[in-house]
Short mmCIF file of C-alpha atoms and ligand atoms in Angstrom, two decimals:
data_model
loop_
_atom_site.label_atom_id
_atom_site.label_comp_id
_atom_site.label_asym_id
_atom_site.label_seq_id
_atom_site.Cartn_x
_atom_site.Cartn_y
_atom_site.Cartn_z
CA UNK A 1 42.42 -13.15 -71.53
CA UNK A 2 44.66 -11.54 -68.83
CA UNK A 3 45.52 -8.20 -69.24
CA UNK A 4 48.81 -6.83 -67.68
CA UNK A 5 48.35 -3.50 -65.55
CA UNK A 6 50.53 -0.93 -64.33
CA UNK A 7 49.90 -0.67 -60.43
CA UNK A 8 51.32 1.88 -58.25
CA UNK A 9 51.82 0.76 -54.71
CA UNK A 10 52.33 3.86 -52.43
CA UNK A 11 53.84 2.39 -49.07
CA UNK A 12 54.90 -0.82 -51.07
CA UNK A 13 58.19 -1.32 -49.13
CA UNK A 14 56.16 -1.77 -45.76
CA UNK A 15 54.62 -4.68 -43.83
CA UNK A 16 51.40 -4.80 -46.03
CA UNK A 17 52.62 -3.09 -48.99
CA UNK A 18 55.36 -5.39 -49.68
CA UNK A 19 53.14 -8.28 -49.85
CA UNK A 20 50.96 -6.95 -52.16
CA UNK A 21 54.02 -5.92 -54.37
CA UNK A 22 54.51 -9.75 -54.10
CA UNK A 23 51.21 -10.47 -54.99
CA UNK A 24 50.61 -8.32 -58.07
CA UNK A 25 53.83 -9.30 -59.51
CA UNK A 26 52.53 -13.09 -59.15
CA UNK A 27 49.40 -12.28 -60.89
CA UNK A 28 51.52 -11.22 -63.97
CA UNK A 29 50.85 -7.09 -63.52
CA UNK A 30 53.90 -4.36 -63.54
CA UNK A 31 54.32 -2.85 -59.77
CA UNK A 32 55.55 0.82 -59.01
CA UNK A 33 56.59 0.21 -55.31
CA UNK A 34 56.81 4.04 -54.01
CA UNK A 35 57.82 4.59 -50.46
CA UNK A 36 60.30 6.94 -48.36
CA UNK A 37 61.20 4.16 -45.93
CA UNK A 38 60.02 5.99 -43.28
CA UNK A 39 58.78 2.61 -41.31
CA UNK A 40 59.06 0.15 -44.49
CA UNK A 41 62.30 -1.55 -45.64
CA UNK A 42 64.27 -1.79 -49.19
CA UNK A 43 64.94 -5.35 -47.39
CA UNK A 44 61.00 -6.06 -47.61
CA UNK A 45 61.33 -6.01 -51.51
CA UNK A 46 64.64 -6.97 -51.92
CA UNK A 47 63.92 -10.34 -53.45
CA UNK A 48 62.32 -8.25 -56.15
CA UNK A 49 64.87 -6.26 -57.11
CA UNK A 50 65.89 -8.37 -60.19
CA UNK A 51 62.08 -8.86 -61.70
CA UNK A 52 61.89 -6.74 -64.96
CA UNK A 53 58.46 -6.01 -63.88
CA UNK A 54 59.20 -4.07 -60.76
CA UNK A 55 60.38 -1.09 -60.19
CA UNK A 56 61.27 0.66 -56.68
CA UNK A 57 60.94 4.45 -56.22
CA UNK A 58 61.90 6.61 -53.25
CA UNK A 59 59.74 9.26 -52.82
CA UNK A 60 57.77 11.05 -50.14
CA UNK A 61 54.12 10.97 -51.18
CA UNK A 62 53.12 14.40 -49.64
CA UNK A 63 54.98 15.61 -52.81
CA UNK A 64 53.35 15.58 -56.23
CA UNK A 65 53.95 12.30 -58.34
CA UNK A 66 53.58 12.51 -61.84
CA UNK A 67 53.46 8.92 -63.23
CA UNK A 68 51.54 6.58 -65.82
CA UNK A 69 49.44 4.00 -64.12
CA UNK A 70 46.22 1.75 -64.54
CA UNK A 71 45.57 1.05 -60.58
CA UNK A 72 46.80 2.61 -57.30
CA UNK A 73 46.83 1.01 -53.67
CA UNK A 74 47.45 4.12 -51.38
CA UNK A 75 49.32 2.43 -48.41
CA UNK A 76 51.93 5.16 -47.62
CA UNK A 77 51.44 6.26 -43.84
CA UNK A 78 52.97 4.68 -40.87
CA UNK A 79 50.51 2.43 -39.00
CA UNK A 80 51.89 1.58 -35.66
CA UNK A 81 51.22 4.05 -32.89
CA UNK A 82 54.61 4.52 -31.54
CA UNK A 83 55.72 5.51 -35.37
CA UNK A 84 52.75 7.58 -36.24
CA UNK A 85 53.13 9.52 -32.95
CA UNK A 86 56.69 10.06 -33.23
CA UNK A 87 56.22 13.00 -35.92
CA UNK A 88 52.34 13.68 -35.99
CA UNK A 89 52.02 16.60 -38.12
CA UNK A 90 54.14 14.59 -40.83
CA UNK A 91 51.51 11.75 -39.99
CA UNK A 92 48.71 14.14 -40.78
CA UNK A 93 50.28 15.46 -44.01
CA UNK A 94 50.80 11.51 -45.41
CA UNK A 95 47.24 11.03 -44.82
CA UNK A 96 45.62 14.32 -46.02
CA UNK A 97 48.46 15.58 -48.91
CA UNK A 98 49.33 11.83 -49.47
CA UNK A 99 45.78 11.30 -50.39
CA UNK A 100 45.10 14.64 -52.41
CA UNK A 101 48.10 13.44 -54.54
CA UNK A 102 47.09 10.43 -55.22
CA UNK A 103 43.57 11.17 -56.20
CA UNK A 104 45.16 14.16 -58.37
CA UNK A 105 47.09 11.31 -60.29
CA UNK A 106 43.94 8.90 -60.39
CA UNK A 107 41.98 11.97 -61.91
CA UNK A 108 44.69 12.80 -64.48
CA UNK A 109 45.60 8.87 -65.39
CA UNK A 110 41.68 7.70 -64.75
CA UNK A 111 43.29 4.90 -62.27
CA UNK A 112 41.12 3.08 -60.17
CA UNK A 113 42.23 4.22 -56.65
CA UNK A 114 42.08 1.83 -53.42
CA UNK A 115 42.58 3.33 -50.24
CA UNK A 116 43.85 1.56 -47.14
CA UNK A 117 41.58 3.15 -44.29
CA UNK A 118 41.57 2.12 -40.59
CA UNK A 119 39.45 0.90 -37.92
CA UNK A 120 40.84 3.65 -36.00
CA UNK A 121 37.96 5.81 -38.03
CA UNK A 122 35.77 4.43 -35.30
CA UNK A 123 38.38 5.77 -32.14
CA UNK A 124 37.17 4.26 -29.12
CA UNK A 125 33.90 2.66 -30.26
CA UNK A 126 30.60 2.70 -28.11
CA UNK A 127 29.05 0.11 -30.90
CA UNK A 128 30.35 -3.24 -30.93
CA UNK A 129 30.98 -5.04 -33.18
CA UNK A 130 31.88 -2.15 -35.35
CA UNK A 131 29.71 -1.65 -38.59
CA UNK A 132 30.20 0.47 -41.64
CA UNK A 133 27.65 3.03 -40.84
CA UNK A 134 28.78 3.66 -37.65
CA UNK A 135 30.41 7.15 -37.31
CA UNK A 136 32.99 6.73 -34.75
CA UNK A 137 33.95 8.23 -31.16
CA UNK A 138 37.17 9.92 -31.97
CA UNK A 139 39.10 12.16 -30.24
CA UNK A 140 39.92 15.23 -32.04
CA UNK A 141 42.98 16.66 -29.91
CA UNK A 142 44.62 13.68 -28.49
CA UNK A 143 47.79 11.73 -29.26
CA UNK A 144 46.26 9.46 -31.81
CA UNK A 145 44.16 12.06 -33.51
CA UNK A 146 46.88 12.78 -36.23
CA UNK A 147 46.12 9.25 -37.25
CA UNK A 148 42.66 8.91 -36.96
CA UNK A 149 41.61 12.37 -38.40
CA UNK A 150 44.13 12.03 -40.96
CA UNK A 151 42.58 8.97 -42.26
CA UNK A 152 39.00 10.03 -41.53
CA UNK A 153 40.18 13.16 -43.87
CA UNK A 154 41.49 10.79 -46.53
CA UNK A 155 38.13 9.02 -46.56
CA UNK A 156 36.31 12.78 -46.99
CA UNK A 157 38.62 13.35 -49.73
CA UNK A 158 38.19 9.75 -51.45
CA UNK A 159 34.56 10.44 -51.27
CA UNK A 160 34.66 13.92 -52.60
CA UNK A 161 36.98 13.40 -55.49
CA UNK A 162 34.22 10.56 -56.28
CA UNK A 163 31.44 12.93 -56.07
CA UNK A 164 33.10 15.99 -57.70
CA UNK A 165 35.42 14.13 -60.17
CA UNK A 166 33.96 10.91 -60.80
CA UNK A 167 36.82 8.86 -59.72
CA UNK A 168 36.79 4.97 -59.23
CA UNK A 169 37.31 4.44 -55.83
CA UNK A 170 37.84 1.48 -53.06
CA UNK A 171 37.88 2.41 -49.61
CA UNK A 172 38.83 -0.58 -47.13
CA UNK A 173 38.84 -0.35 -43.24
CA UNK A 174 41.64 -2.45 -42.04
CA UNK A 175 41.63 -3.82 -38.63
CA UNK A 176 44.61 -5.22 -36.54
CA UNK A 177 46.65 -7.16 -39.25
CA UNK A 178 49.88 -9.35 -38.44
CA UNK A 179 52.10 -11.72 -40.10
CA UNK A 180 55.77 -11.72 -41.52
CA UNK A 181 57.50 -8.67 -42.30
CA UNK A 182 56.22 -6.65 -39.42
CA UNK A 183 59.21 -4.35 -38.19
CA UNK A 184 60.52 -6.33 -35.16
CA UNK A 185 60.68 -2.94 -33.30
CA UNK A 186 57.48 -1.68 -34.85
CA UNK A 187 55.59 -1.36 -31.30
CA UNK A 188 52.50 -3.22 -32.73
CA UNK A 189 51.02 -5.63 -30.23
CA UNK A 190 51.62 -8.92 -32.04
CA UNK A 191 55.27 -8.20 -32.88
CA UNK A 192 56.28 -6.58 -29.90
CA UNK A 193 54.61 -9.94 -27.83
CA UNK A 194 56.37 -12.32 -29.94
CA UNK A 195 59.90 -10.73 -30.17
CA UNK A 196 60.13 -10.38 -26.60
CA UNK A 197 59.07 -13.76 -25.86
CA UNK A 198 61.13 -15.27 -28.51
CA UNK A 199 63.94 -13.11 -26.43
CA UNK A 200 62.84 -14.12 -22.98
CA UNK A 201 61.95 -10.69 -22.21
CA UNK A 202 59.07 -9.38 -20.00
CA UNK A 203 56.01 -9.12 -22.25
CA UNK A 204 55.03 -5.38 -21.98
CA UNK A 205 51.18 -5.50 -21.14
CA UNK A 206 49.75 -1.89 -21.27
CA UNK A 207 46.68 -1.45 -18.76
CA UNK A 208 45.06 -4.45 -17.44
CA UNK A 209 45.10 -6.29 -20.63
CA UNK A 210 41.19 -6.73 -20.69
CA UNK A 211 41.00 -4.68 -23.78
CA UNK A 212 40.33 -6.24 -27.34
CA UNK A 213 41.32 -6.49 -30.88
CA UNK A 214 40.69 -8.90 -33.49
CA UNK A 215 43.44 -10.20 -35.36
CA UNK A 216 43.73 -10.75 -38.98
CA UNK A 217 46.54 -12.75 -40.93
CA UNK A 218 47.91 -11.00 -43.57
CA UNK A 219 47.34 -12.99 -46.75
CA UNK A 220 43.71 -13.23 -45.55
CA UNK A 221 43.51 -9.50 -45.51
CA UNK A 222 45.27 -9.09 -49.23
CA UNK A 223 42.46 -11.33 -50.25
CA UNK A 224 39.90 -8.88 -49.31
CA UNK A 225 41.86 -6.27 -50.89
CA UNK A 226 42.00 -7.70 -54.45
CA UNK A 227 38.21 -8.98 -54.28
CA UNK A 228 37.58 -5.16 -53.26
CA UNK A 229 39.56 -3.41 -56.23
CA UNK A 230 37.86 -6.18 -58.78
CA UNK A 231 34.43 -5.84 -57.46
CA UNK A 232 31.72 -3.79 -59.64
CA UNK A 233 32.24 -0.10 -59.96
CA UNK A 234 29.52 0.63 -57.50
CA UNK A 235 31.00 -1.34 -54.37
CA UNK A 236 33.23 1.80 -53.26
CA UNK A 237 32.94 0.88 -49.48
CA UNK A 238 34.25 2.08 -46.90
CA UNK A 239 34.04 -1.62 -46.24
CA UNK A 240 35.82 -3.58 -42.96
CA UNK A 241 38.28 -6.27 -43.88
CA UNK A 242 39.18 -7.95 -40.51
CA UNK A 243 38.85 -10.97 -38.66
CA UNK A 244 35.93 -10.73 -36.56
CA UNK A 245 37.43 -13.32 -33.95
CA UNK A 246 38.21 -10.97 -30.73
CA UNK A 247 40.89 -11.65 -28.08
CA UNK A 248 41.85 -9.60 -24.76
CA UNK A 249 45.56 -8.58 -24.97
CA UNK A 250 46.29 -11.10 -21.99
CA UNK A 251 44.74 -14.16 -23.84
CA UNK A 252 47.16 -12.93 -26.65
CA UNK A 253 50.20 -12.94 -24.40
CA UNK A 254 49.15 -16.43 -23.20
CA UNK A 255 48.86 -17.85 -26.79
CA UNK A 256 52.25 -16.36 -27.69
CA UNK A 257 53.90 -17.76 -24.56
CA UNK A 258 52.29 -21.23 -24.89
CA UNK A 259 53.22 -21.17 -28.85
CA UNK A 260 57.06 -20.13 -28.28
CA UNK A 261 57.55 -22.18 -25.26
CA UNK A 262 58.91 -19.19 -23.58
CA UNK A 263 59.23 -18.14 -19.73
CA UNK A 264 58.53 -14.72 -20.52
CA UNK A 265 56.32 -13.30 -17.77
CA UNK A 266 53.65 -10.25 -18.32
CA UNK A 267 54.61 -7.13 -17.04
CA UNK A 268 52.12 -4.05 -16.70
CA UNK A 269 52.60 -0.78 -17.69
CA UNK A 270 50.47 2.23 -17.88
CA UNK A 271 47.48 2.26 -20.67
CA UNK A 272 48.49 4.84 -23.44
CA UNK A 273 46.14 7.89 -24.06
CA UNK A 274 42.74 7.35 -25.81
CA UNK A 275 44.07 3.77 -26.38
CA UNK A 276 40.73 2.09 -27.68
CA UNK A 277 39.06 -0.77 -24.82
CA UNK A 278 37.39 -2.84 -27.74
CA UNK A 279 37.50 -3.78 -31.41
CA UNK A 280 36.20 -6.05 -33.41
CA UNK A 281 34.49 -5.88 -37.11
CA UNK A 282 31.24 -6.55 -38.46
CA UNK A 283 32.29 -8.27 -41.75
CA UNK A 284 28.67 -8.58 -43.18
CA UNK A 285 29.29 -6.10 -46.05
CA UNK A 286 32.56 -8.13 -47.23
CA UNK A 287 31.00 -11.61 -46.99
CA UNK A 288 27.75 -10.22 -49.12
CA UNK A 289 29.48 -7.89 -51.62
CA UNK A 290 32.92 -9.58 -52.00
CA UNK A 291 32.17 -13.05 -50.82
CA UNK A 292 35.20 -12.71 -48.59
CA UNK A 293 35.68 -14.11 -45.31
CA UNK A 294 39.29 -14.97 -43.49
CA UNK A 295 40.23 -18.35 -43.15
CA UNK A 296 43.31 -18.21 -41.18
CA UNK A 297 42.67 -18.75 -37.23
CA UNK A 298 44.85 -16.63 -34.67
CA UNK A 299 46.64 -19.86 -33.48
CA UNK A 300 47.65 -20.84 -36.95
CA UNK A 301 48.75 -17.24 -38.50
CA UNK A 302 50.75 -16.74 -35.15
CA UNK A 303 52.83 -19.84 -35.80
CA UNK A 304 53.49 -18.65 -39.17
CA UNK A 305 54.67 -15.01 -37.86
CA UNK A 306 56.53 -16.57 -35.01
CA UNK A 307 58.52 -18.90 -37.44
CA UNK A 308 59.45 -15.84 -39.17
CA UNK A 309 60.74 -13.96 -36.38
CA UNK A 310 62.64 -17.12 -35.19
CA UNK A 311 64.50 -16.69 -38.44
CA UNK A 312 64.83 -12.99 -38.30
CA UNK A 313 66.37 -13.04 -34.84
CA UNK A 314 68.67 -15.91 -35.59
CA UNK A 315 70.42 -14.39 -38.46
CA UNK A 316 70.50 -11.03 -36.68
CA UNK A 317 72.28 -12.93 -33.93
CA UNK A 318 69.98 -11.54 -31.10
P1 LIG B 1 53.80 0.11 -42.38
O1 LIG B 1 54.58 0.76 -41.28
O2 LIG B 1 54.98 -1.27 -42.35
O3 LIG B 1 53.89 0.49 -43.90
C1 LIG B 1 53.67 1.86 -44.01
C2 LIG B 1 54.67 2.07 -45.57
O4 LIG B 1 54.54 3.55 -45.93
C3 LIG B 1 56.07 2.12 -45.15
O5 LIG B 1 56.63 1.45 -45.92
C4 LIG B 1 56.54 3.46 -44.90
O6 LIG B 1 57.95 3.71 -45.07
C5 LIG B 1 55.79 4.10 -45.76
N1 LIG B 1 55.77 5.44 -45.77
C6 LIG B 1 55.48 6.34 -44.94
N2 LIG B 1 55.32 7.55 -45.01
C7 LIG B 1 55.41 7.56 -46.28
C8 LIG B 1 55.54 8.88 -47.22
N3 LIG B 1 55.19 10.34 -47.08
N4 LIG B 1 55.74 8.65 -48.64
C9 LIG B 1 56.00 7.48 -49.32
N5 LIG B 1 55.85 6.57 -48.37
C10 LIG B 1 55.85 6.60 -47.22
O7 LIG B 1 52.05 -0.33 -42.23
P2 LIG B 1 51.45 -1.35 -42.74
O8 LIG B 1 50.82 -2.22 -41.54
O9 LIG B 1 52.18 -1.86 -43.99
O10 LIG B 1 50.30 -0.01 -43.08
C11 LIG B 1 50.12 -0.07 -44.49
C12 LIG B 1 48.79 0.72 -44.76
O11 LIG B 1 47.63 -0.04 -43.96
C13 LIG B 1 48.75 2.09 -44.02
O12 LIG B 1 48.23 3.09 -44.46
C14 LIG B 1 48.08 1.70 -42.78
O13 LIG B 1 47.45 2.87 -42.05
C15 LIG B 1 47.21 0.82 -43.14
N6 LIG B 1 46.46 -0.17 -41.98
C16 LIG B 1 47.36 -1.08 -41.54
C17 LIG B 1 46.62 -1.88 -40.61
C18 LIG B 1 47.63 -3.08 -39.92
O14 LIG B 1 46.89 -3.78 -39.10
N7 LIG B 1 48.62 -3.33 -40.53
C19 LIG B 1 45.43 -1.69 -40.10
C20 LIG B 1 45.05 -0.51 -40.36
C21 LIG B 1 45.33 0.53 -41.22
N1 LIG B 2 48.90 15.67 -58.53
C1 LIG B 2 49.88 14.46 -58.61
N2 LIG B 2 50.19 13.76 -60.05
C2 LIG B 2 49.36 14.15 -61.07
C3 LIG B 2 48.43 14.65 -61.08
C4 LIG B 2 47.91 16.06 -59.95
O1 LIG B 2 50.64 14.53 -57.72
O2 LIG B 2 49.36 13.39 -61.66
C5 LIG B 2 49.01 16.41 -57.68
C6 LIG B 2 48.45 17.93 -57.78
O3 LIG B 2 50.13 18.11 -57.41
C7 LIG B 2 47.79 18.36 -57.41
C8 LIG B 2 47.11 17.25 -56.28
O4 LIG B 2 47.59 16.07 -57.07
O5 LIG B 2 47.95 19.30 -56.35
C9 LIG B 2 45.28 17.80 -56.48
O6 LIG B 2 45.46 17.39 -57.96
P1 LIG B 2 43.83 17.84 -58.83
O7 LIG B 2 44.34 17.83 -60.33
O8 LIG B 2 42.62 17.18 -57.83
O9 LIG B 2 44.10 19.42 -57.97
P2 LIG B 2 44.33 20.72 -58.58
O10 LIG B 2 45.88 20.44 -59.38
O11 LIG B 2 43.44 21.30 -59.66
O12 LIG B 2 44.82 21.57 -57.44
N1 LIG B 3 50.00 -3.18 -26.45
C1 LIG B 3 50.21 -3.74 -25.20
N2 LIG B 3 51.58 -3.80 -25.40
C2 LIG B 3 52.52 -3.53 -26.51
C3 LIG B 3 51.89 -2.97 -27.67
C4 LIG B 3 50.94 -2.65 -27.50
O1 LIG B 3 49.74 -3.94 -24.52
O2 LIG B 3 53.58 -3.90 -26.44
C5 LIG B 3 48.28 -3.06 -26.64
C6 LIG B 3 47.74 -1.65 -27.08
O3 LIG B 3 47.70 -0.74 -25.58
C7 LIG B 3 46.41 -1.96 -27.54
C8 LIG B 3 46.61 -3.29 -28.35
O4 LIG B 3 47.75 -3.61 -27.51
O5 LIG B 3 45.78 -2.33 -26.79
C9 LIG B 3 46.72 -3.19 -29.55
O6 LIG B 3 47.65 -2.02 -29.74
P1 LIG B 3 48.64 -1.95 -31.46
O7 LIG B 3 49.74 -1.00 -31.15
O8 LIG B 3 49.14 -3.27 -31.94
O9 LIG B 3 47.67 -1.51 -32.36
P2 LIG B 3 46.20 -0.50 -31.87
O10 LIG B 3 45.09 -1.37 -32.45
O11 LIG B 3 46.19 0.25 -30.58
O12 LIG B 3 46.42 0.84 -33.31
#
């Protein structure tokens, strides 16, 4: 029998959050989407406005939130380096105070709570590919630290609330994910390269472009989220969710240029401070414990994402 749940999604108007709202509504649940629109937009969830099982609340998660829910997905936090570095103190507050409020709420309501953690907890990793038992190589005082250390502290809080207050927690470490509804000016590499290629502008390559990332398409990632949330109580993570196919940024640019048929040229710019040189998830745990693995190859995912941005840019007349 299907049981309707009340699901809170913090950061629900963002890139991942809005897709998660869609998915939870499709599954017949009620969704409370909480967002302060720092990087997310109302437009991302506009199509849900008339759905009676959907509610949108403007709220900053660094402040307490008293609502009644059965499950919580905690996604509120800017994810792109240019955004999380714009107001770094706020980024740490969102990660840490946001986690405390969400955990306090979960404790009171006895809700199961999911944390969107990140591969950034591994920092500039000296272990490759990254396994969950690797403790990471993070600079505590650099420009990325507000995010990296904030997310690490959030993981600590999740595990301490479990040990101390016996909460039901699920912690996913998300690796670079892309797809429709990324913000066109978001500054992350996939959206930036696609928008630049479609506009015929130079592709902004930071450093040599030999640094690597492993890109997961959004629908694959969400499938992993739900499998983790629905897994037995003793499966708590942290668990890597990402696509292990690894690419250099040069390879990514070449593929984007090929698929858009663009004449854009690559322009090299300085590499930002503490930019990780390599990143690739070991997903053995996700395979074994969740029966999960990604299905959508980069070429196919990029084609879908390019089609989305093409429509957006055409509609905006830019
Ligand atoms: P996003 O920036 O599109 O979404 C974040 C959302 O959180 C936005 O809608 C934003 O307005 C909201 N938000 C920010 N501060 C808030 C606050 N104080 N109160 C309420 N809402 C707030 O980014 P995304 O890619 O959708 O990322 C979602 C989550 O997944 C983030 O926690 C991010 O750290 C994590 N993550 C994402 C990736 C990725 O590649 N997309 C990788 C690792 C981790
Ligand atoms: N909190 C919240 N909503 C709730 C319950 C708690 O936002 O439904 C917040 C509350 O403001 C508190 C935080 O979550 O600061 C942590 O709550 P907890 O009960 O763990 O701690 P305490 O209130 O005892 O400090
Ligand atoms: N990058 C780039 N050009 C851009 C944006 C990013 O070369 O316009 C590089 C960036 O330096 C990093 C990689 O692409 O090495 C991924 O960057 P992103 O900001 O998407 O995410 P990160 O994984 O670094 O958090």
